[in-house]
Coordinates of C-alpha atoms in Angstrom, one line a residue:
Chain A
N10 CA 194.3 -101.9 204.2
A11 CA 192.5 -101.6 201.0
G12 CA 191.7 -98.1 199.8
V13 CA 188.7 -97.0 197.8
M14 CA 188.1 -99.6 195.1
Q15 CA 186.3 -98.6 191.9
N16 CA 185.4 -100.9 189.1
P17 CA 185.5 -101.1 186.2
R18 CA 188.6 -98.9 185.6
H19 CA 187.5 -98.4 182.0
L20 CA 184.0 -98.8 180.6
V21 CA 182.9 -98.4 177.0
R22 CA 179.2 -98.0 176.2
R23 CA 177.2 -97.2 173.0
R24 CA 174.8 -94.3 173.1
G25 CA 171.5 -95.3 174.7
Q26 CA 173.0 -98.1 176.9
E27 CA 173.3 -98.1 180.6
A28 CA 176.5 -97.6 182.6
R29 CA 176.9 -98.9 186.1
L30 CA 179.9 -97.8 188.1
R31 CA 180.8 -99.4 191.4
C32 CA 182.6 -98.1 194.4
S33 CA 183.7 -99.9 197.6
P34 CA 184.7 -97.4 200.2
V35 CA 187.6 -97.8 202.7
K36 CA 186.7 -100.4 205.2
G37 CA 184.8 -98.8 208.1
H38 CA 183.9 -95.7 206.0
S39 CA 180.2 -95.1 205.8
H40 CA 180.1 -91.9 203.7
V41 CA 180.6 -92.0 200.0
Y42 CA 180.9 -89.1 197.5
W43 CA 180.8 -89.2 193.7
Y44 CA 182.6 -86.8 191.4
R45 CA 183.0 -86.3 187.7
Q46 CA 186.1 -85.0 186.0
L47 CA 186.3 -83.8 182.4
P48 CA 189.8 -83.7 180.7
E49 CA 191.9 -80.8 182.0
E50 CA 189.3 -79.8 184.6
G51 CA 188.8 -80.2 188.3
L52 CA 186.4 -82.5 190.0
K53 CA 182.7 -81.6 190.1
F54 CA 180.7 -82.9 192.9
M55 CA 177.7 -85.0 192.0
V56 CA 176.3 -86.8 195.1
Y57 CA 177.0 -87.6 198.7
L58 CA 175.6 -90.7 200.3
Q59 CA 175.5 -92.4 203.6
K60 CA 174.5 -96.0 204.0
E61 CA 171.0 -96.3 202.6
N62 CA 170.6 -92.5 202.4
I63 CA 171.2 -89.8 199.9
I64 CA 172.5 -86.8 201.8
D65 CA 173.2 -84.3 199.0
E66 CA 172.5 -84.8 195.3
S67 CA 172.6 -81.2 194.3
G68 CA 175.4 -81.9 191.7
M69 CA 173.6 -84.8 190.1
P70 CA 171.8 -84.2 186.7
K71 CA 168.0 -84.5 187.2
E72 CA 167.5 -87.1 184.6
R73 CA 169.2 -90.4 183.7
F74 CA 171.6 -90.4 186.7
S75 CA 171.0 -92.1 190.0
A76 CA 173.1 -93.3 192.9
E77 CA 172.7 -95.7 195.8
F78 CA 174.7 -97.0 198.7
P79 CA 172.9 -100.0 200.1
K80 CA 173.3 -101.5 203.6
E81 CA 175.4 -104.2 202.1
G82 CA 177.6 -104.0 199.0
P83 CA 179.2 -101.2 197.1
S84 CA 177.9 -97.8 196.1
I85 CA 176.5 -97.7 192.6
L86 CA 176.4 -94.8 190.2
R87 CA 174.0 -95.6 187.4
I88 CA 173.7 -93.6 184.1
Q89 CA 170.8 -94.6 181.9
Q90 CA 170.6 -94.0 178.2
V91 CA 174.1 -92.6 178.0
V92 CA 175.0 -89.8 175.6
R93 CA 178.4 -88.7 174.3
G94 CA 178.5 -85.9 176.8
D95 CA 178.6 -88.5 179.6
S96 CA 182.2 -89.4 178.6
A97 CA 184.3 -88.5 181.6
A98 CA 186.3 -89.9 184.5
Y99 CA 184.0 -90.7 187.5
F100 CA 185.7 -90.7 190.9
C101 CA 184.4 -92.0 194.2
A102 CA 185.7 -90.9 197.6
S103 CA 184.9 -92.0 201.1
S104 CA 185.3 -90.7 204.6
P105 CA 184.8 -92.3 208.0
S106 CA 182.1 -89.9 209.2
G107 CA 180.0 -87.2 207.8
G108 CA 180.3 -83.5 207.1
W109 CA 182.3 -81.8 204.4
S110 CA 184.6 -79.7 206.5
N111 CA 187.1 -81.4 208.7
Q112 CA 188.1 -84.6 207.1
P113 CA 190.2 -85.5 204.0
Q114 CA 188.5 -87.7 201.5
H115 CA 190.0 -90.9 200.3
F116 CA 189.7 -91.3 196.5
G117 CA 189.6 -94.3 194.2
D118 CA 191.4 -94.3 190.9
G119 CA 188.2 -93.7 189.0
T120 CA 186.2 -95.2 186.2
R121 CA 186.9 -93.8 182.7
L122 CA 183.6 -93.9 180.8
S123 CA 183.7 -93.7 177.0
I124 CA 180.6 -93.4 175.0
L125 CA 180.8 -94.5 171.3
Chain B
S13 CA 180.1 -71.4 189.8
Q14 CA 181.6 -71.7 193.2
Q15 CA 184.6 -73.5 191.9
G16 CA 188.0 -72.1 192.8
E17 CA 190.9 -71.5 190.5
E18 CA 194.5 -72.5 190.7
D19 CA 197.3 -70.4 189.3
P20 CA 199.3 -71.0 187.2
Q21 CA 197.5 -73.6 185.1
A22 CA 200.9 -75.2 184.3
L23 CA 204.3 -75.0 185.9
S24 CA 207.6 -76.5 184.8
I25 CA 210.7 -76.4 187.0
Q26 CA 214.0 -78.1 187.4
E27 CA 214.5 -80.7 190.1
G28 CA 215.6 -79.1 193.3
E29 CA 213.8 -75.8 192.7
N30 CA 210.8 -74.7 194.7
A31 CA 207.3 -74.7 193.2
T32 CA 204.5 -72.3 194.3
M33 CA 200.9 -72.7 193.3
N34 CA 198.1 -70.4 194.2
C35 CA 194.4 -71.0 194.8
S36 CA 191.6 -68.5 194.9
Y37 CA 188.1 -69.4 196.0
K38 CA 184.7 -67.8 196.1
T39 CA 182.8 -69.0 199.1
S40 CA 183.4 -68.7 202.8
I41 CA 185.2 -71.8 204.1
N42 CA 185.6 -74.0 207.1
N43 CA 188.9 -75.3 205.9
L44 CA 190.9 -75.6 202.7
Q45 CA 192.5 -78.8 201.5
W46 CA 195.2 -79.5 198.9
Y47 CA 195.2 -82.7 196.9
R48 CA 197.5 -84.2 194.3
Q49 CA 196.6 -86.3 191.3
N50 CA 199.0 -88.3 189.3
S51 CA 198.1 -89.0 185.7
G52 CA 195.3 -91.6 185.5
R53 CA 194.9 -91.9 189.2
G54 CA 192.6 -90.6 192.0
L55 CA 193.3 -87.7 194.2
V56 CA 195.5 -88.0 197.3
H57 CA 195.1 -85.7 200.2
L58 CA 198.2 -83.6 201.0
I59 CA 197.3 -81.1 203.7
L60 CA 194.3 -79.4 205.4
I61 CA 194.4 -75.9 206.8
R62 CA 191.6 -74.5 208.9
S63 CA 190.0 -71.2 208.4
N64 CA 191.6 -69.8 211.6
E65 CA 195.1 -70.9 210.6
R66 CA 197.5 -68.8 208.5
E67 CA 200.2 -71.3 207.7
K68 CA 200.8 -75.0 208.0
H69 CA 203.8 -77.2 207.2
S70 CA 204.0 -80.9 206.3
G71 CA 207.4 -82.2 205.3
R72 CA 208.4 -80.3 202.1
L73 CA 205.0 -78.7 201.9
R74 CA 204.0 -75.3 203.2
V75 CA 200.5 -74.0 202.9
T76 CA 199.3 -70.5 203.6
L77 CA 195.8 -69.2 203.8
D78 CA 194.5 -65.6 203.5
T79 CA 190.8 -65.6 204.2
S80 CA 190.6 -61.8 203.6
K81 CA 191.8 -62.4 200.0
K82 CA 190.1 -65.8 199.7
S83 CA 193.4 -67.3 198.6
S84 CA 195.8 -70.0 199.5
S85 CA 199.2 -71.0 198.3
L86 CA 201.0 -74.3 198.2
L87 CA 204.8 -74.3 198.3
I88 CA 206.8 -77.5 197.5
T89 CA 210.4 -77.1 198.4
A90 CA 213.4 -78.9 196.9
S91 CA 211.2 -80.5 194.2
R92 CA 211.7 -84.0 192.9
A93 CA 210.8 -85.6 189.6
A94 CA 208.2 -87.7 191.6
D95 CA 206.4 -84.5 192.5
T96 CA 205.2 -84.2 188.8
A97 CA 201.4 -84.3 189.1
S98 CA 198.4 -82.0 189.1
Y99 CA 197.6 -80.2 192.3
F100 CA 194.1 -79.1 193.3
C101 CA 192.8 -77.0 196.2
A102 CA 189.3 -77.8 197.6
N103 CA 187.5 -75.3 199.7
T104 CA 185.0 -76.9 202.0
G105 CA 182.0 -75.0 203.2
N106 CA 178.9 -77.1 202.9
Q107 CA 180.4 -79.0 200.0
F108 CA 183.7 -79.7 198.3
Y109 CA 184.6 -77.3 195.6
F110 CA 187.7 -78.2 193.7
G111 CA 189.7 -75.8 191.7
T112 CA 190.8 -76.4 188.1
G113 CA 194.3 -77.5 189.1
T114 CA 197.9 -76.7 188.5
S115 CA 199.9 -79.2 186.4
L116 CA 203.4 -79.4 187.8
T117 CA 206.3 -80.9 185.8
V118 CA 209.6 -81.4 187.6
I119 CA 212.4 -81.9 185.1
P120 CA 215.2 -84.2 186.4

């Protein structure tokens, strides 16, 4: 049973380029969450998606960041025109059904994004 | 910020000793969850305690919850070197709010 798979594990981009981070949830999970973690800090929520729908994007920066979870294929977190401050570890988590409260989330090992 | 805080930020103990970490949160909760993160890896769920529970056990883990003080504690008994990791609490109201974590080092 594969867990949450994120790729790439490490991504290096130059300022102004685009970064695409992919997340395949646990098989059978239809809810995906993206988080960002800066060194020595906890995780900060970015966006919560269900298949083809954005449920909560209150933690997502208004510009340059977007996320999708299509009917087929992985969830994608896209960062356009990256800046140095985007350097961080980005984690994806999934759960079998919706709601924040009553279920643990299953996490991938993250994508470490470095901006030169 | 509605992020919680763990205390202490860092803890170093000898193998076999008990480790206690505390978590304070700011919002009302439906439940509180504890996670562990090994260096360079994602978070792993440890235990969930509901808002109407006061204490919960799972193996060497014991979690308490005091909703009047908006705090929780995680006790790891008989620690092992493999317990070395960062530990985070997450309070779940209408979102997941993770604390800043306690970095635990267990010295063999």
